[in-house]
Every structure is written in C-alpha cells, then in structure tokens.
mmCIF file with all atom_site columns, C-alpha atoms in Angstrom:
data_model
loop_
_atom_site.group_PDB
_atom_site.id
_atom_site.type_symbol
_atom_site.label_atom_id
_atom_site.label_alt_id
_atom_site.label_comp_id
_atom_site.label_asym_id
_atom_site.label_entity_id
_atom_site.label_seq_id
_atom_site.pdbx_PDB_ins_code
_atom_site.Cartn_x
_atom_site.Cartn_y
_atom_site.Cartn_z
_atom_site.occupancy
_atom_site.B_iso_or_equiv
_atom_site.pdbx_formal_charge
_atom_site.auth_seq_id
_atom_site.auth_comp_id
_atom_site.auth_asym_id
_atom_site.auth_atom_id
_atom_site.pdbx_PDB_model_num
ATOM 1   C CA . MET A 1 1   ? 0.022   -0.075  0.014  1.00 53.00 ? 1   MET A CA 1
ATOM 2   C CA . ASN A 1 2   ? 1.136   3.521   -0.877 1.00 73.00 ? 2   ASN A CA 1
ATOM 3   C CA . GLY A 1 3   ? -0.873  5.124   1.703  1.00 79.00 ? 3   GLY A CA 1
ATOM 4   C CA . ILE A 1 4   ? -4.026  4.945   3.600  1.00 81.00 ? 4   ILE A CA 1
ATOM 5   C CA . ARG A 1 5   ? -7.035  7.376   3.678  1.00 85.00 ? 5   ARG A CA 1
ATOM 6   C CA . SER A 1 6   ? -7.888  8.254   7.302  1.00 88.00 ? 6   SER A CA 1
ATOM 7   C CA . GLY A 1 7   ? -11.575 7.581   6.858  1.00 87.00 ? 7   GLY A CA 1
ATOM 8   C CA . ASN A 1 8   ? -10.504 3.846   6.129  1.00 86.00 ? 8   ASN A CA 1
ATOM 9   C CA . VAL A 1 9   ? -9.432  3.195   9.684  1.00 89.00 ? 9   VAL A CA 1
ATOM 10  C CA . PHE A 1 10  ? -12.002 0.992   11.495 1.00 91.00 ? 10  PHE A CA 1
ATOM 11  C CA . ASN A 1 11  ? -14.084 2.971   14.165 1.00 91.00 ? 11  ASN A CA 1
ATOM 12  C CA . GLY A 1 12  ? -15.208 0.375   17.082 1.00 93.00 ? 12  GLY A CA 1
ATOM 13  C CA . THR A 1 13  ? -18.453 2.520   17.256 1.00 94.00 ? 13  THR A CA 1
ATOM 14  C CA . TYR A 1 14  ? -19.578 0.128   14.230 1.00 95.00 ? 14  TYR A CA 1
ATOM 15  C CA . GLY A 1 15  ? -18.614 -3.041  16.148 1.00 96.00 ? 15  GLY A CA 1
ATOM 16  C CA . GLU A 1 16  ? -21.102 -5.865  17.082 1.00 97.00 ? 16  GLU A CA 1
ATOM 17  C CA . VAL A 1 17  ? -21.105 -9.043  19.019 1.00 98.00 ? 17  VAL A CA 1
ATOM 18  C CA . TRP A 1 18  ? -23.350 -12.141 18.844 1.00 98.00 ? 18  TRP A CA 1
ATOM 19  C CA . PHE A 1 19  ? -23.308 -14.569 21.718 1.00 97.00 ? 19  PHE A CA 1
ATOM 20  C CA . ASP A 1 20  ? -24.441 -18.090 20.877 1.00 96.00 ? 20  ASP A CA 1
ATOM 21  C CA . GLY A 1 21  ? -26.644 -16.702 18.134 1.00 96.00 ? 21  GLY A CA 1
ATOM 22  C CA . GLU A 1 22  ? -27.998 -13.822 20.276 1.00 96.00 ? 22  GLU A CA 1
ATOM 23  C CA . TYR A 1 23  ? -27.422 -10.175 19.168 1.00 97.00 ? 23  TYR A CA 1
ATOM 24  C CA . MET A 1 24  ? -25.515 -8.241  21.927 1.00 96.00 ? 24  MET A CA 1
ATOM 25  C CA . ALA A 1 25  ? -26.659 -4.693  21.407 1.00 95.00 ? 25  ALA A CA 1
ATOM 26  C CA . GLU A 1 26  ? -24.980 -3.814  24.861 1.00 95.00 ? 26  GLU A CA 1
ATOM 27  C CA . ALA A 1 27  ? -21.560 -4.800  23.534 1.00 96.00 ? 27  ALA A CA 1
ATOM 28  C CA . ILE A 1 28  ? -18.989 -1.994  23.863 1.00 96.00 ? 28  ILE A CA 1
ATOM 29  C CA . ALA A 1 29  ? -15.803 -3.915  23.152 1.00 97.00 ? 29  ALA A CA 1
ATOM 30  C CA . CYS A 1 30  ? -14.566 -7.307  21.734 1.00 98.00 ? 30  CYS A CA 1
ATOM 31  C CA . LYS A 1 31  ? -11.150 -8.845  21.372 1.00 98.00 ? 31  LYS A CA 1
ATOM 32  C CA . GLY A 1 32  ? -9.858  -12.154 20.294 1.00 98.00 ? 32  GLY A CA 1
ATOM 33  C CA . GLU A 1 33  ? -6.099  -13.329 20.046 1.00 98.00 ? 33  GLU A CA 1
ATOM 34  C CA . VAL A 1 34  ? -4.089  -16.328 19.230 1.00 98.00 ? 34  VAL A CA 1
ATOM 35  C CA . ASN A 1 35  ? -1.100  -16.803 21.367 1.00 98.00 ? 35  ASN A CA 1
ATOM 36  C CA . ILE A 1 36  ? 1.504   -18.995 19.591 1.00 98.00 ? 36  ILE A CA 1
ATOM 37  C CA . LYS A 1 37  ? 3.914   -20.960 21.662 1.00 98.00 ? 37  LYS A CA 1
ATOM 38  C CA . TYR A 1 38  ? 7.403   -22.052 20.286 1.00 98.00 ? 38  TYR A CA 1
ATOM 39  C CA . GLU A 1 39  ? 10.072  -24.267 21.052 1.00 98.00 ? 39  GLU A CA 1
ATOM 40  C CA . ALA A 1 40  ? 13.677  -23.311 20.519 1.00 98.00 ? 40  ALA A CA 1
ATOM 41  C CA . VAL A 1 41  ? 15.380  -25.459 17.758 1.00 98.00 ? 41  VAL A CA 1
ATOM 42  C CA . PRO A 1 42  ? 19.191  -25.394 18.107 1.00 97.00 ? 42  PRO A CA 1
ATOM 43  C CA . ARG A 1 43  ? 21.148  -25.735 14.782 1.00 97.00 ? 43  ARG A CA 1
ATOM 44  C CA . VAL A 1 44  ? 24.784  -26.304 14.004 1.00 97.00 ? 44  VAL A CA 1
ATOM 45  C CA . ARG A 1 45  ? 26.640  -23.457 12.668 1.00 97.00 ? 45  ARG A CA 1
ATOM 46  C CA . LYS A 1 46  ? 23.937  -20.986 13.803 1.00 97.00 ? 46  LYS A CA 1
ATOM 47  C CA . LEU A 1 47  ? 24.249  -18.899 16.896 1.00 97.00 ? 47  LEU A CA 1
ATOM 48  C CA . ILE A 1 48  ? 20.539  -18.129 16.786 1.00 97.00 ? 48  ILE A CA 1
ATOM 49  C CA . ASP A 1 49  ? 18.294  -20.870 17.649 1.00 97.00 ? 49  ASP A CA 1
ATOM 50  C CA . GLY A 1 50  ? 15.320  -21.336 15.105 1.00 97.00 ? 50  GLY A CA 1
ATOM 51  C CA . GLN A 1 51  ? 11.774  -21.450 16.472 1.00 98.00 ? 51  GLN A CA 1
ATOM 52  C CA . LYS A 1 52  ? 9.201   -24.401 16.038 1.00 98.00 ? 52  LYS A CA 1
ATOM 53  C CA . MET A 1 53  ? 5.475   -23.786 16.685 1.00 98.00 ? 53  MET A CA 1
ATOM 54  C CA . VAL A 1 54  ? 4.304   -26.221 19.353 1.00 98.00 ? 54  VAL A CA 1
ATOM 55  C CA . SER A 1 55  ? 1.034   -25.004 20.288 1.00 98.00 ? 55  SER A CA 1
ATOM 56  C CA . MET A 1 56  ? -1.466  -22.212 20.196 1.00 98.00 ? 56  MET A CA 1
ATOM 57  C CA . GLU A 1 57  ? -3.921  -20.740 22.696 1.00 98.00 ? 57  GLU A CA 1
ATOM 58  C CA . GLY A 1 58  ? -6.989  -18.754 21.693 1.00 98.00 ? 58  GLY A CA 1
ATOM 59  C CA . LYS A 1 59  ? -7.970  -16.132 24.224 1.00 98.00 ? 59  LYS A CA 1
ATOM 60  C CA . GLY A 1 60  ? -10.407 -13.194 24.020 1.00 98.00 ? 60  GLY A CA 1
ATOM 61  C CA . GLU A 1 61  ? -12.758 -10.789 25.972 1.00 98.00 ? 61  GLU A CA 1
ATOM 62  C CA . ILE A 1 62  ? -16.083 -9.206  25.555 1.00 97.00 ? 62  ILE A CA 1
ATOM 63  C CA . LYS A 1 63  ? -17.181 -6.157  27.444 1.00 97.00 ? 63  LYS A CA 1
ATOM 64  C CA . LEU A 1 64  ? -20.989 -5.325  27.789 1.00 96.00 ? 64  LEU A CA 1
ATOM 65  C CA . LYS A 1 65  ? -22.920 -2.563  29.301 1.00 96.00 ? 65  LYS A CA 1
ATOM 66  C CA . LYS A 1 66  ? -24.902 -4.173  32.127 1.00 95.00 ? 66  LYS A CA 1
ATOM 67  C CA . VAL A 1 67  ? -28.516 -4.115  30.755 1.00 95.00 ? 67  VAL A CA 1
ATOM 68  C CA . SER A 1 68  ? -29.571 -7.780  31.407 1.00 94.00 ? 68  SER A CA 1
ATOM 69  C CA . SER A 1 69  ? -28.565 -11.174 33.109 1.00 95.00 ? 69  SER A CA 1
ATOM 70  C CA . PHE A 1 70  ? -28.441 -13.023 29.596 1.00 95.00 ? 70  PHE A CA 1
ATOM 71  C CA . VAL A 1 71  ? -24.927 -14.247 29.877 1.00 95.00 ? 71  VAL A CA 1
ATOM 72  C CA . LEU A 1 72  ? -24.973 -14.714 33.690 1.00 95.00 ? 72  LEU A CA 1
ATOM 73  C CA . LYS A 1 73  ? -28.150 -16.876 33.614 1.00 95.00 ? 73  LYS A CA 1
ATOM 74  C CA . LYS A 1 74  ? -26.906 -19.023 30.573 1.00 93.00 ? 74  LYS A CA 1
ATOM 75  C CA . ALA A 1 75  ? -23.488 -19.715 32.251 1.00 95.00 ? 75  ALA A CA 1
ATOM 76  C CA . SER A 1 76  ? -24.871 -20.183 35.671 1.00 96.00 ? 76  SER A CA 1
ATOM 77  C CA . GLU A 1 77  ? -27.474 -22.884 34.964 1.00 93.00 ? 77  GLU A CA 1
ATOM 78  C CA . GLN A 1 78  ? -24.902 -24.866 33.151 1.00 94.00 ? 78  GLN A CA 1
ATOM 79  C CA . LEU A 1 79  ? -22.170 -24.500 35.810 1.00 95.00 ? 79  LEU A CA 1
ATOM 80  C CA . LYS A 1 80  ? -24.407 -25.341 38.665 1.00 95.00 ? 80  LYS A CA 1
ATOM 81  C CA . ALA A 1 81  ? -25.353 -28.482 36.753 1.00 95.00 ? 81  ALA A CA 1
ATOM 82  C CA . GLY A 1 82  ? -21.739 -29.333 36.584 1.00 96.00 ? 82  GLY A CA 1
ATOM 83  C CA . LYS A 1 83  ? -21.427 -28.764 33.022 1.00 95.00 ? 83  LYS A CA 1
ATOM 84  C CA . SER A 1 84  ? -18.563 -26.903 31.074 1.00 94.00 ? 84  SER A CA 1
ATOM 85  C CA . PRO A 1 85  ? -20.543 -24.287 29.038 1.00 94.00 ? 85  PRO A CA 1
ATOM 86  C CA . SER A 1 86  ? -19.270 -23.821 25.512 1.00 96.00 ? 86  SER A CA 1
ATOM 87  C CA . TYR A 1 87  ? -20.536 -20.984 23.365 1.00 97.00 ? 87  TYR A CA 1
ATOM 88  C CA . THR A 1 88  ? -20.055 -19.290 19.898 1.00 98.00 ? 88  THR A CA 1
ATOM 89  C CA . ILE A 1 89  ? -19.100 -15.581 19.799 1.00 98.00 ? 89  ILE A CA 1
ATOM 90  C CA . ILE A 1 90  ? -19.009 -13.615 16.562 1.00 98.00 ? 90  ILE A CA 1
ATOM 91  C CA . SER A 1 91  ? -17.554 -10.387 16.363 1.00 98.00 ? 91  SER A CA 1
ATOM 92  C CA . ASN A 1 92  ? -18.259 -8.060  13.367 1.00 97.00 ? 92  ASN A CA 1
ATOM 93  C CA . ILE A 1 93  ? -16.869 -4.531  12.626 1.00 96.00 ? 93  ILE A CA 1
ATOM 94  C CA . ASP A 1 94  ? -18.458 -2.865  9.487  1.00 94.00 ? 94  ASP A CA 1
ATOM 95  C CA . ASP A 1 95  ? -17.731 0.920   9.490  1.00 92.00 ? 95  ASP A CA 1
ATOM 96  C CA . PRO A 1 96  ? -19.374 2.410   6.552  1.00 91.00 ? 96  PRO A CA 1
ATOM 97  C CA . ASP A 1 97  ? -16.409 4.676   5.881  1.00 90.00 ? 97  ASP A CA 1
ATOM 98  C CA . ALA A 1 98  ? -13.819 1.909   5.936  1.00 88.00 ? 98  ALA A CA 1
ATOM 99  C CA . VAL A 1 99  ? -12.952 -0.488  3.198  1.00 86.00 ? 99  VAL A CA 1
ATOM 100 C CA . GLY A 1 100 ? -15.364 -3.462  4.054  1.00 85.00 ? 100 GLY A CA 1
ATOM 101 C CA . ALA A 1 101 ? -16.257 -5.488  7.025  1.00 93.00 ? 101 ALA A CA 1
ATOM 102 C CA . GLU A 1 102 ? -14.260 -7.941  9.193  1.00 95.00 ? 102 GLU A CA 1
ATOM 103 C CA . ARG A 1 103 ? -16.310 -10.632 10.845 1.00 97.00 ? 103 ARG A CA 1
ATOM 104 C CA . VAL A 1 104 ? -14.686 -13.361 13.025 1.00 98.00 ? 104 VAL A CA 1
ATOM 105 C CA . ALA A 1 105 ? -16.155 -16.432 14.723 1.00 98.00 ? 105 ALA A CA 1
ATOM 106 C CA . PHE A 1 106 ? -14.660 -17.828 17.757 1.00 98.00 ? 106 PHE A CA 1
ATOM 107 C CA . TYR A 1 107 ? -15.897 -21.591 18.541 1.00 98.00 ? 107 TYR A CA 1
ATOM 108 C CA . ASP A 1 108 ? -15.803 -23.616 21.687 1.00 98.00 ? 108 ASP A CA 1
ATOM 109 C CA . CYS A 1 109 ? -15.756 -20.524 23.747 1.00 98.00 ? 109 CYS A CA 1
ATOM 110 C CA . LYS A 1 110 ? -15.374 -21.099 27.530 1.00 97.00 ? 110 LYS A CA 1
ATOM 111 C CA . ILE A 1 111 ? -15.810 -18.190 30.060 1.00 96.00 ? 111 ILE A CA 1
ATOM 112 C CA . GLU A 1 112 ? -12.781 -17.840 32.430 1.00 95.00 ? 112 GLU A CA 1
ATOM 113 C CA . LYS A 1 113 ? -14.708 -16.082 35.182 1.00 95.00 ? 113 LYS A CA 1
ATOM 114 C CA . LEU A 1 114 ? -18.359 -15.701 36.094 1.00 93.00 ? 114 LEU A CA 1
ATOM 115 C CA . THR A 1 115 ? -18.959 -12.395 38.167 1.00 92.00 ? 115 THR A CA 1
ATOM 116 C CA . LEU A 1 116 ? -22.288 -12.723 40.121 1.00 94.00 ? 116 LEU A CA 1
ATOM 117 C CA . ALA A 1 117 ? -22.662 -8.986  41.109 1.00 94.00 ? 117 ALA A CA 1
ATOM 118 C CA . ASP A 1 118 ? -20.279 -6.058  40.468 1.00 93.00 ? 118 ASP A CA 1
ATOM 119 C CA . TRP A 1 119 ? -21.904 -2.581  40.834 1.00 93.00 ? 119 TRP A CA 1
ATOM 120 C CA . GLU A 1 120 ? -21.136 0.757   42.336 1.00 95.00 ? 120 GLU A CA 1
ATOM 121 C CA . ARG A 1 121 ? -23.315 3.745   43.152 1.00 95.00 ? 121 ARG A CA 1
ATOM 122 C CA . GLY A 1 122 ? -23.307 6.478   40.651 1.00 96.00 ? 122 GLY A CA 1
ATOM 123 C CA . LYS A 1 123 ? -21.758 4.392   37.755 1.00 95.00 ? 123 LYS A CA 1
ATOM 124 C CA . GLY A 1 124 ? -23.280 2.803   34.779 1.00 95.00 ? 124 GLY A CA 1
ATOM 125 C CA . GLY A 1 125 ? -22.841 -0.938  35.151 1.00 95.00 ? 125 GLY A CA 1
ATOM 126 C CA . GLU A 1 126 ? -20.377 -2.865  32.776 1.00 95.00 ? 126 GLU A CA 1
ATOM 127 C CA . GLU A 1 127 ? -19.577 -6.841  32.650 1.00 95.00 ? 127 GLU A CA 1
ATOM 128 C CA . THR A 1 128 ? -16.400 -8.338  31.209 1.00 96.00 ? 128 THR A CA 1
ATOM 129 C CA . TYR A 1 129 ? -15.989 -11.844 30.083 1.00 96.00 ? 129 TYR A CA 1
ATOM 130 C CA . GLY A 1 130 ? -12.680 -13.347 29.200 1.00 97.00 ? 130 GLY A CA 1
ATOM 131 C CA . PHE A 1 131 ? -12.861 -16.351 27.322 1.00 98.00 ? 131 PHE A CA 1
ATOM 132 C CA . THR A 1 132 ? -10.786 -19.126 25.837 1.00 98.00 ? 132 THR A CA 1
ATOM 133 C CA . PHE A 1 133 ? -11.514 -20.551 22.482 1.00 98.00 ? 133 PHE A CA 1
ATOM 134 C CA . GLU A 1 134 ? -10.622 -23.718 20.451 1.00 98.00 ? 134 GLU A CA 1
ATOM 135 C CA . ASP A 1 135 ? -11.049 -22.778 16.736 1.00 98.00 ? 135 ASP A CA 1
ATOM 136 C CA . TRP A 1 136 ? -12.035 -19.623 14.676 1.00 98.00 ? 136 TRP A CA 1
ATOM 137 C CA . ASP A 1 137 ? -13.144 -18.736 11.210 1.00 98.00 ? 137 ASP A CA 1
ATOM 138 C CA . LEU A 1 138 ? -12.611 -15.520 9.272  1.00 97.00 ? 138 LEU A CA 1
ATOM 139 C CA . LEU A 1 139 ? -16.195 -14.935 7.928  1.00 97.00 ? 139 LEU A CA 1
ATOM 140 C CA . ASP A 1 140 ? -15.476 -11.566 6.163  1.00 94.00 ? 140 ASP A CA 1
ATOM 141 C CA . THR A 1 141 ? -12.082 -9.822  5.654  1.00 94.00 ? 141 THR A CA 1
ATOM 142 C CA . THR A 1 142 ? -10.863 -6.856  3.898  1.00 88.00 ? 142 THR A CA 1
ATOM 143 C CA . ARG A 1 143 ? -8.641  -6.714  1.007  1.00 77.00 ? 143 ARG A CA 1
#
C-alpha cells in the first residue's frame, strides 16, 4: 500500500457481537487473540536458535454494558449442573467509511470467570467476560 485514507481506519463504534446466536446490542468491546507458543530449535553453525511452533492458545474478551442477566443466567445454569459451558461468539466491525467489514467467529468458547454481582453507586454497570476458544473462522475480511 502506498498510503491510507484516514476514513478507512475502522471505528469501534460500528462493532457488534453475537453470543450463541443472540445479538448483544449492549456490547462495547470485543477482542480475540491467538497466542502462539514456540520451542527453540538449536542448529549447527547458527548462533541463533530457530523456532518451531508447538501449540496455540485462543483467548478473548467481550465487554458489555450491564442491561440484562443474559450471559450470567446462561452460564450459571450450566455451571451449577456441573457442565462446562461452551459458546460461539461472533465479532463484526462494519464501519461504513472503511474498506469493508471484518467478521470473526470464535468456537468452543469457555468463559474464564463468572461475576455474580459487580456494581457501584453513581456508575453505569459493565460486565467483562474473558474467554478461551478452540477454533476460529474469518467469515469476512478486507482486501
């Protein structure tokens, strides 16, 4: 690329989240990352070790304005029944001024912590759910 038009930078205001097929209008942030783990590979006549990928770890986080108990109820019921809840989370960012949309699906998501109550007088409520995931698909990409 020779340059970018400033309007093409994605604006998070146009981000969206679906949690197990349910649109989450209260979403204010979403992040998903793949952490890659490597093992050093010593080689003859080389002073710098090579690196061999040996595993990956999918981690993410969604942040929501607190307007319902949707995620809390969904996870609590399964956890109390001794089940390991697993979800599909889809992130979409579709800024009309940018050069397209980017949509990513995270599969087999496991919530890392379930907060049962967290509020403070004079503050709008938010809830954050860290999660791991086992697979992902790029559903829509740019360029």
